[in-house]
């Protein structure tokens, strides 16, 4: 029973730290495998796994800033001489090799080059004096080539024998994929320094800030420092809301064959957080909280393990980490599904389900069933009483570019079909079809109300941050690119130098801006700013997914055709349509939501509920 209680409490501590926004995060919070066998109170208190009450890790010693232009420095009782032609920037003193005599490490730079990142040197105590400085690390190449940059340096003693070094640059020229920082841990247990960790960090403009701390305590009791790296993410600029602070961790052990990474990191630490979100997602008061934290799990996983989109790269001089599949991503995504369903937003819940279980996330059949149950509670299944094929051939646009659909309901409930020869009116009940000569065929292209610009694409720019939308001015062809508050799918791969198209369903374009659904997310674009669309702004034009009064819309999903109104949502299904729901396009709904029509494989149909 004691074992059970410890396992529960050990995991709850990490969960409580995360849910509090990491206000108590310190270097002494290692990864804890998920091991909750029952329920426990957030008030439970216990040691984190890896904490050893009998032998606390040595206190981290931050570095001291050197006097300006000093080539000789009295630091911690040690008289340090900089290598010829250099001056000191930072230094720290500790008995790194455990022989009872203080050693020192310092960052030095050339006298005349203030923007040089600096070289890390080690002064080892030999007898009663210090030996000549040993070069540990030379300045890394960071930032865009040829850019004017200023350095930022951090140095501290960690563990019993190690130092933490973070070198970074701030440049006048921004960059999406050039590393801007290098982090490293070096062990000084012997006279020959050894690398314990090294990686470079990409800091794209507007992305959530990444920060790091390290615990270099001896985790396995072999007398040698190991490395526990904490990666924290928070903030970020528009178009996203600021990311709430969250943390993941990775551990390496110092083995005779070299540094060996615990394969459960970072997924193990993120899994604890994701399971906590899964519990809170069922409560309406907690659901908004869950949405931001679920995104934080994805951001952290992507930053560490995102392959081509990773922000932590060149580990030990090689490539990004290979992390395998992730249960944390699945559970965080499913928590997002449930939270949206609880909040009464089935469209967002369906979009979250589409993302939750795609690789690298795991896909658990029983959890998929759970998610479908949550969604159908928010949008119950409604079987169409009649599905009628339409003889008129719709002029439905091909490809992925934004376009107005070929179908539109009238306030009377009759269906209009845009064809190559004109518009046809269809009676959904009787099946009668006739030319609608009183209706002008509506355009295919999505043009602004003032006819000055066209919505031409939504796409994944392969920057690892967000999807984008592009608009073209009709009088000169100039292109405007707008970032959307939609994260790229983690399984996405660039198919061309121009990125990968994203699915688009236009809704309306009025004085308040362009209303559209991109990759299952309702978006409002006004000028060069995009935000989540909270509610329709007005009536919809012909060819929109919305009904004539703008209060109901139809959207194809893998679970059925979602017909969502102001107060009621349903997933429309029919035996005639089973297996084809995700293939439908140009879907639209009647004002009262009792009729829906779509196009599939070049043919239109209309259904009644």
XYZ file of C-alpha atoms in Angstrom:
609
model
C 0.000 0.000 0.000
C 2.911 2.352 0.723
C 4.295 1.601 -2.743
C 0.950 2.480 -4.322
C 0.697 5.755 -2.401
C 4.225 6.809 -3.344
C 3.602 6.146 -7.035
C 0.451 8.235 -7.017
C 1.952 11.119 -5.097
C 5.180 11.135 -7.044
C 3.306 11.762 -10.315
C 0.884 14.254 -8.771
C 3.726 16.551 -7.725
C 4.874 16.960 -11.327
C 1.288 17.454 -12.513
C 0.665 20.093 -9.831
C 3.787 22.003 -10.857
C 2.651 22.059 -14.490
C -0.907 23.051 -13.745
C 0.344 25.926 -11.614
C 2.159 27.305 -14.656
C 5.535 26.007 -13.397
C 5.711 28.739 -10.765
C 7.731 26.313 -8.659
C 9.908 24.891 -11.450
C 13.561 24.539 -10.455
C 16.533 22.542 -11.594
C 15.650 19.772 -9.147
C 12.490 18.581 -10.947
C 13.436 15.562 -13.063
C 11.185 13.564 -15.332
C 8.716 11.297 -13.582
C 7.221 8.304 -15.431
C 3.437 8.304 -15.438
C 2.306 5.899 -12.764
C -1.063 6.973 -11.391
C -2.986 3.834 -10.420
C -5.835 5.717 -8.802
C -6.970 9.196 -7.898
C -5.165 11.559 -5.580
C -5.543 15.098 -4.331
C -3.500 17.943 -5.797
C -2.560 18.705 -2.183
C -0.492 15.518 -1.899
C 3.202 16.225 -1.412
C 6.113 13.881 -2.109
C 9.624 13.837 -3.539
C 10.024 13.762 -7.300
C 11.505 10.568 -8.730
C 15.265 10.916 -8.784
C 15.438 13.190 -5.708
C 17.691 11.723 -3.051
C 16.950 13.114 0.395
C 20.164 11.640 1.786
C 22.426 13.432 -0.697
C 21.158 16.717 -2.092
C 22.844 17.851 -5.313
C 25.423 20.617 -4.937
C 24.161 24.154 -5.232
C 24.413 25.687 -8.699
C 26.992 28.491 -8.760
C 26.230 31.250 -11.273
C 29.162 32.903 -12.969
C 30.639 36.274 -12.032
C 30.965 39.074 -14.569
C 34.592 40.021 -15.103
C 35.821 43.630 -14.795
C 35.774 45.422 -18.130
C 38.703 44.550 -20.419
C 40.419 42.501 -17.701
C 43.169 40.153 -18.863
C 44.093 39.329 -15.243
C 41.416 38.572 -12.664
C 41.350 37.626 -8.982
C 38.280 35.374 -8.720
C 37.362 33.305 -5.661
C 40.887 33.561 -4.339
C 42.397 32.378 -7.630
C 44.635 34.583 -9.757
C 43.596 34.037 -13.374
C 45.569 35.074 -16.437
C 43.706 35.196 -19.757
C 45.349 33.613 -22.808
C 47.425 36.075 -24.807
C 45.378 38.673 -26.680
C 42.128 37.923 -24.807
C 40.087 39.391 -21.951
C 37.673 37.796 -19.496
C 33.875 37.945 -19.736
C 32.562 35.435 -17.164
C 34.092 33.044 -14.657
C 33.174 30.574 -11.904
C 35.249 28.783 -9.264
C 34.613 25.308 -7.809
C 36.572 22.175 -6.956
C 35.465 20.447 -10.133
C 37.684 17.363 -9.867
C 37.088 16.722 -6.154
C 40.730 16.898 -5.058
C 40.051 19.540 -2.391
C 41.508 22.411 -4.451
C 39.479 24.996 -6.320
C 39.582 25.096 -10.098
C 38.096 27.717 -12.424
C 36.362 28.024 -15.774
C 36.004 31.249 -17.709
C 34.812 32.704 -20.987
C 37.462 34.776 -22.755
C 37.258 36.750 -25.990
C 39.700 38.654 -28.207
C 40.408 42.128 -26.819
C 39.254 44.006 -29.891
C 36.179 41.879 -30.679
C 33.405 42.635 -28.211
C 30.829 40.722 -30.253
C 32.855 37.507 -30.233
C 30.859 34.844 -28.366
C 33.935 33.745 -26.491
C 35.996 30.649 -25.798
C 35.442 28.496 -22.708
C 38.716 27.747 -20.892
C 39.482 25.586 -17.828
C 42.057 26.343 -15.120
C 42.940 23.134 -13.264
C 44.611 23.321 -9.863
C 47.979 21.553 -9.924
C 49.742 21.443 -6.596
C 49.659 24.953 -5.178
C 49.137 26.733 -8.510
C 46.811 26.787 -11.470
C 47.797 25.065 -14.675
C 47.750 26.788 -18.046
C 44.219 27.366 -19.391
C 42.813 24.442 -21.377
C 40.479 25.290 -24.251
C 37.133 23.564 -23.702
C 34.970 25.096 -26.463
C 35.639 27.617 -29.197
C 32.943 30.091 -30.362
C 30.140 28.397 -32.359
C 28.826 29.885 -35.604
C 25.347 31.245 -34.833
C 22.856 33.532 -36.551
C 22.356 34.370 -40.242
C 25.552 34.586 -42.255
C 26.804 38.163 -42.528
C 24.286 39.536 -39.992
C 25.266 42.086 -37.340
C 24.748 40.390 -33.983
C 25.438 41.007 -30.299
C 26.323 38.142 -27.955
C 24.617 36.852 -24.821
C 26.553 34.506 -22.537
C 25.507 32.362 -19.560
C 27.853 30.191 -17.500
C 27.342 28.305 -14.235
C 28.723 25.388 -12.243
C 26.241 22.512 -12.005
C 26.475 19.067 -10.436
C 29.758 18.279 -8.690
C 31.993 18.292 -11.726
C 30.190 20.094 -14.535
C 29.519 23.487 -16.087
C 26.513 24.741 -18.027
C 27.193 27.067 -20.961
C 24.651 28.925 -23.078
C 25.865 31.184 -25.856
C 23.459 33.164 -28.015
C 23.197 36.066 -30.428
C 20.691 38.815 -31.061
C 20.805 39.845 -34.705
C 19.400 42.710 -36.736
C 18.369 40.165 -39.362
C 15.768 37.630 -38.243
C 15.880 34.000 -39.277
C 13.439 31.095 -39.394
C 15.946 28.241 -39.387
C 19.404 29.552 -38.425
C 20.423 28.462 -34.904
C 20.643 31.470 -32.588
C 21.895 29.751 -29.422
C 24.092 26.861 -28.350
C 23.648 25.039 -25.044
C 26.204 22.630 -23.626
C 27.273 20.801 -20.485
C 30.927 19.917 -19.885
C 32.306 17.617 -17.206
C 35.602 18.660 -15.602
C 36.061 15.592 -13.378
C 39.479 14.943 -14.930
C 42.088 17.228 -16.422
C 40.584 16.559 -19.854
C 37.141 18.197 -20.167
C 34.466 16.072 -21.831
C 31.228 17.098 -23.498
C 28.150 15.847 -21.658
C 25.598 17.629 -23.819
C 25.569 19.961 -26.784
C 22.722 21.274 -28.932
C 21.810 24.355 -30.909
C 18.554 26.288 -30.625
C 16.463 27.899 -33.372
C 14.424 30.945 -32.283
C 12.037 31.887 -35.128
C 10.424 35.344 -34.884
C 7.181 35.221 -32.920
C 7.609 31.650 -31.699
C 7.153 30.813 -28.001
C 10.340 31.445 -26.034
C 12.405 28.403 -25.066
C 14.435 28.467 -21.864
C 16.630 25.820 -20.300
C 17.966 24.633 -16.987
C 20.067 21.605 -16.167
C 20.528 19.267 -13.224
C 23.910 17.540 -13.442
C 23.534 15.426 -10.295
C 24.730 11.813 -10.232
C 21.386 10.142 -10.960
C 22.564 6.514 -11.004
C 25.004 6.606 -8.076
C 28.176 5.789 -9.998
C 29.995 8.929 -8.847
C 29.803 10.562 -12.287
C 27.615 13.534 -13.186
C 24.644 12.810 -15.431
C 22.503 15.361 -17.292
C 18.845 16.186 -16.804
C 17.789 18.949 -19.211
C 14.590 20.911 -18.588
C 13.091 22.661 -21.623
C 10.454 25.311 -20.942
C 8.215 27.059 -23.467
C 5.995 30.086 -22.968
C 4.717 33.261 -24.600
C 4.964 33.945 -28.308
C 3.456 36.634 -30.520
C 0.302 36.982 -32.606
C -1.538 35.353 -34.263
C -1.540 32.888 -31.361
C -2.525 33.623 -27.805
C 0.563 33.590 -25.540
C 1.486 30.009 -24.690
C 1.116 29.137 -20.994
C 4.397 28.079 -19.436
C 5.081 24.350 -19.661
C 8.099 22.111 -19.227
C 9.507 18.856 -20.595
C 12.658 17.025 -19.570
C 15.266 14.720 -21.065
C 17.948 12.721 -19.257
C 21.345 11.422 -20.339
C 23.526 9.009 -18.334
C 27.312 9.036 -18.539
C 28.266 5.487 -19.561
C 31.664 4.015 -20.507
C 30.559 4.020 -24.158
C 29.466 7.662 -23.971
C 26.346 9.633 -23.107
C 23.223 7.469 -23.192
C 19.765 9.114 -23.430
C 16.785 7.803 -21.508
C 14.492 6.893 -24.445
C 11.363 7.877 -22.513
C 12.257 11.556 -22.619
C 10.705 13.945 -23.386
C 7.530 11.911 -23.854
C 7.541 10.620 -20.276
C 7.401 14.073 -18.720
C 4.860 15.297 -21.273
C 2.755 12.188 -20.717
C 2.249 13.107 -17.067
C 0.987 16.511 -18.115
C -1.265 15.101 -20.831
C -2.946 12.628 -18.468
C -3.671 15.458 -16.038
C -5.296 17.417 -18.858
C -7.411 14.408 -19.791
C -8.934 14.471 -16.304
C -9.630 18.199 -16.312
C -11.074 18.247 -19.842
C -14.329 16.696 -18.613
C -15.159 19.785 -16.521
C -16.655 22.816 -18.244
C -14.905 25.250 -15.887
C -11.519 23.694 -16.683
C -11.982 23.132 -20.412
C -10.607 26.546 -21.547
C -7.527 25.934 -19.385
C -7.001 22.550 -21.049
C -6.929 23.966 -24.591
C -3.877 26.168 -23.997
C -1.991 23.443 -22.128
C -2.709 20.870 -24.819
C -1.128 23.216 -27.331
C 1.845 23.614 -24.988
C 2.430 19.852 -25.060
C 2.507 19.911 -28.875
C 4.786 22.955 -28.983
C 7.297 21.362 -26.625
C 7.268 18.015 -28.401
C 7.692 19.704 -31.769
C 10.527 21.925 -30.511
C 12.459 18.930 -29.195
C 11.456 16.107 -31.534
C 9.937 17.781 -34.590
C 12.472 16.565 -37.143
C 12.695 19.158 -39.917
C 10.660 21.572 -37.758
C 12.553 20.954 -34.500
C 13.985 23.957 -32.700
C 16.550 21.926 -30.780
C 19.014 20.653 -33.376
C 22.577 19.410 -33.834
C 22.664 17.340 -30.668
C 26.297 16.404 -30.009
C 27.100 17.926 -33.408
C 24.657 15.682 -35.291
C 20.988 16.133 -36.174
C 17.771 16.538 -34.170
C 16.596 13.891 -31.727
C 14.764 10.813 -32.970
C 11.977 10.428 -30.410
C 9.749 7.760 -31.952
C 6.002 7.703 -31.336
C 4.331 9.748 -28.627
C 1.509 8.758 -26.279
C 1.671 12.273 -24.821
C 0.635 13.799 -28.145
C -2.321 11.448 -28.431
C -3.530 12.080 -24.886
C -3.067 15.850 -25.112
C -4.921 15.881 -28.428
C -7.766 13.813 -27.017
C -7.978 16.124 -24.016
C -8.426 18.948 -26.520
C -11.189 16.948 -28.244
C -13.064 16.469 -24.979
C -12.598 20.060 -23.819
C -14.027 21.413 -27.087
C -16.937 18.972 -26.940
C -17.691 20.014 -23.355
C -17.623 23.661 -24.473
C -20.187 22.861 -27.177
C -17.855 23.342 -30.160
C -18.067 20.131 -32.228
C -16.202 21.644 -35.194
C -13.164 22.321 -32.999
C -13.534 18.892 -31.386
C -13.563 17.176 -34.776
C -10.524 19.171 -35.901
C -8.689 18.181 -32.724
C -9.518 14.516 -33.336
C -8.128 14.743 -36.865
C -4.804 15.905 -35.367
C -4.718 13.891 -32.160
C -3.825 10.457 -33.497
C -1.741 11.095 -36.601
C 1.937 10.078 -36.445
C 4.087 10.668 -34.502
C 1.199 10.384 -32.017
C 0.068 6.900 -31.109
C -3.425 5.744 -32.109
C -5.339 3.707 -29.561
C -8.611 2.230 -30.811
C -10.370 2.425 -27.453
C -9.419 6.075 -27.066
C -10.726 6.820 -30.565
C -14.079 5.391 -29.502
C -14.002 7.567 -26.391
C -13.389 10.661 -28.511
C -16.196 9.818 -30.930
C -18.544 9.440 -27.959
C -17.618 12.915 -26.646
C -18.181 14.443 -30.082
C -21.552 12.790 -30.653
C -22.698 14.067 -27.277
C -22.056 17.607 -28.572
C -23.351 16.825 -32.091
C -25.713 13.827 -31.987
C -25.957 11.585 -35.042
C -28.965 12.324 -37.273
C -29.876 9.880 -40.023
C -31.050 11.566 -43.204
C -34.566 10.456 -44.046
C -33.959 11.050 -47.737
C -30.832 11.446 -49.864
C -31.607 12.466 -53.441
C -29.101 12.513 -56.309
C -29.140 15.727 -58.351
C -29.093 15.361 -62.134
C -27.634 18.825 -62.781
C -23.848 18.626 -63.093
C -22.269 21.071 -60.618
C -19.537 23.406 -61.741
C -17.367 22.518 -58.774
C -13.823 23.910 -58.669
C -10.942 21.465 -58.583
C -7.721 21.706 -56.652
C -7.031 23.214 -53.243
C -7.313 26.953 -53.950
C -10.086 28.819 -52.099
C -13.293 28.899 -54.160
C -17.005 29.367 -53.700
C -18.847 26.066 -53.926
C -21.337 25.041 -56.572
C -24.319 24.725 -54.205
C -26.509 27.198 -52.325
C -29.852 26.945 -50.558
C -32.502 29.615 -50.933
C -34.499 30.852 -47.905
C -37.398 28.758 -49.240
C -35.367 25.571 -48.838
C -34.854 25.024 -52.586
C -31.321 24.133 -53.709
C -29.422 26.125 -56.348
C -26.755 24.361 -58.403
C -24.175 26.316 -60.405
C -23.521 24.513 -63.692
C -21.460 25.364 -66.761
C -24.676 26.436 -68.530
C -26.151 28.476 -65.686
C -28.021 27.928 -62.429
C -30.474 25.077 -61.808
C -33.108 25.087 -59.050
C -33.811 21.759 -57.307
C -36.785 20.843 -55.107
C -35.251 18.580 -52.410
C -38.625 16.983 -51.626
C -40.143 16.395 -55.066
C -36.873 16.151 -56.949
C -37.961 18.604 -59.661
C -35.133 20.430 -61.437
C -35.489 23.522 -63.613
C -33.404 26.374 -64.944
C -33.184 29.261 -62.473
C -32.978 32.044 -65.034
C -33.738 34.594 -62.322
C -30.460 33.780 -60.544
C -27.080 34.877 -61.854
C -24.334 32.310 -61.593
C -22.046 33.311 -58.744
C -18.261 33.521 -59.149
C -15.779 30.809 -58.319
C -12.970 33.090 -57.107
C -13.110 34.538 -53.596
C -12.889 38.322 -54.111
C -13.027 41.077 -51.487
C -16.179 43.276 -51.335
C -14.293 46.229 -52.824
C -12.923 44.013 -55.633
C -9.322 44.901 -54.809
C -7.927 41.538 -53.738
C -8.405 37.802 -54.074
C -7.941 35.063 -51.494
C -5.622 32.681 -53.360
C -4.321 30.101 -50.889
C -3.858 28.749 -47.387
C -0.790 26.654 -46.804
C 1.799 25.213 -44.453
C 4.925 27.288 -45.052
C 7.081 24.603 -43.413
C 8.326 27.055 -40.783
C 7.120 24.844 -37.929
C 5.104 27.718 -36.430
C 1.811 28.390 -38.199
C -0.218 28.063 -41.366
C -0.384 31.063 -43.691
C -2.947 32.660 -46.011
C -2.061 34.611 -49.139
C -3.962 37.395 -50.884
C -3.284 38.958 -54.283
C -4.064 42.539 -55.219
C -6.029 42.564 -58.444
C -4.573 45.823 -59.761
C -0.927 44.857 -59.582
C -0.504 41.282 -58.497
C 1.211 42.149 -55.197
C 0.989 39.335 -52.648
C 0.151 39.719 -48.951
C 0.990 36.832 -46.627
C -0.883 36.511 -43.326
C 0.019 34.147 -40.497
C -2.949 32.153 -39.184
C -3.476 30.994 -35.579
C -3.278 27.360 -36.709
C -0.290 25.175 -35.914
C 1.032 22.893 -38.678
C 0.299 19.206 -38.356
C 3.237 17.362 -36.832
C 3.046 14.761 -39.590
C 3.154 17.378 -42.354
C 5.867 17.242 -45.003
C 6.669 19.957 -47.500
C 5.661 18.898 -50.998
C 7.234 21.862 -52.774
C 9.334 24.950 -52.188
C 6.057 26.883 -51.845
C 4.856 24.723 -48.965
C 1.882 22.386 -48.638
C -1.710 23.503 -49.364
C -4.211 23.449 -46.501
C -7.920 22.688 -46.998
C -10.065 25.837 -47.207
C -13.823 26.426 -47.012
C -14.767 30.118 -47.516
C -17.759 31.373 -45.546
C -18.187 35.093 -46.246
C -16.237 38.265 -46.980
C -17.736 41.499 -45.743
C -16.660 44.794 -44.117
C -15.631 42.899 -40.981
C -13.152 40.748 -42.879
C -12.830 37.365 -44.558
C -14.550 34.488 -42.742
C -13.250 31.059 -43.674
C -12.502 27.596 -42.322
C -8.881 26.515 -42.768
C -7.855 22.984 -41.812
C -11.044 22.675 -39.768
C -10.493 25.929 -37.827
C -12.838 28.951 -38.316
C -10.706 32.021 -39.053
C -11.318 35.754 -39.447
C -8.796 37.705 -41.545
C -8.913 41.506 -41.520
C -6.058 43.255 -43.264
C -2.823 41.560 -42.233
C -4.236 40.165 -38.974
C -5.932 36.805 -38.413
C -7.806 35.480 -35.388
C -10.157 32.677 -34.430
C -13.687 33.379 -35.703
C -15.990 33.295 -32.694
C -19.347 33.880 -34.448
C -20.608 34.681 -37.948
C -20.535 38.358 -38.837
C -23.388 38.384 -41.323
C -25.248 36.691 -44.159
C -23.453 34.349 -46.531
C -23.137 34.599 -50.321
C -24.094 31.841 -52.738
C -21.485 29.090 -52.689
C -20.774 29.447 -48.967
C -20.893 26.541 -46.524
C -23.350 28.694 -44.568
C -27.095 28.875 -44.926
C -28.666 31.990 -46.508
C -29.160 33.711 -43.135
C -25.574 32.874 -42.128
C -26.580 31.108 -38.898
C -26.037 27.463 -39.904
C -23.226 25.792 -41.804
C -22.342 22.347 -43.130
C -18.848 20.866 -43.004
C -17.702 17.388 -44.083
C -15.849 15.319 -41.481
C -14.790 11.696 -41.166
C -17.693 11.057 -38.765
C -20.433 12.587 -40.933
C -21.549 15.943 -42.327
C -21.503 18.379 -39.423
C -24.528 20.687 -39.546
C -23.976 23.315 -36.873
C -26.406 26.074 -35.953
C -26.660 28.678 -33.235
C -28.125 26.284 -30.659
C -28.055 22.836 -32.238
C -25.450 20.691 -33.960
C -25.804 17.312 -35.647
C -23.667 14.813 -37.525
C -25.715 13.862 -40.570
C -25.277 10.318 -41.823
C -26.939 8.000 -44.308
C -26.251 4.441 -45.460
C -25.966 5.911 -48.963
C -23.044 8.079 -47.811
C -21.180 5.819 -45.398
C -17.467 5.671 -46.142
C -17.528 8.876 -48.189
C -18.041 11.638 -45.626
C -14.457 12.925 -45.703
C -14.579 13.001 -49.543
C -17.526 15.402 -49.707
C -17.006 19.023 -50.737
C -19.013 22.189 -51.461
C -21.309 21.276 -48.559
C -23.951 23.764 -47.451
C -27.101 23.831 -45.293
C -30.575 25.330 -45.247
C -31.571 28.046 -42.771
C -33.368 25.636 -40.435
C -30.644 22.993 -40.709
C -33.080 20.311 -41.931
C -31.475 20.044 -45.361
C -27.872 19.572 -46.423
C -26.244 19.222 -49.835
C -22.722 18.338 -50.999
C -20.718 17.352 -54.060
C -18.714 14.143 -54.398
C -16.912 12.822 -57.475
C -18.486 15.514 -59.652
C -22.069 14.755 -58.631
C -24.350 16.653 -56.248
C -26.836 15.273 -53.730
C -29.292 16.807 -51.301
C -30.514 15.235 -48.070
C -33.429 15.953 -45.755
C -33.600 15.298 -42.010
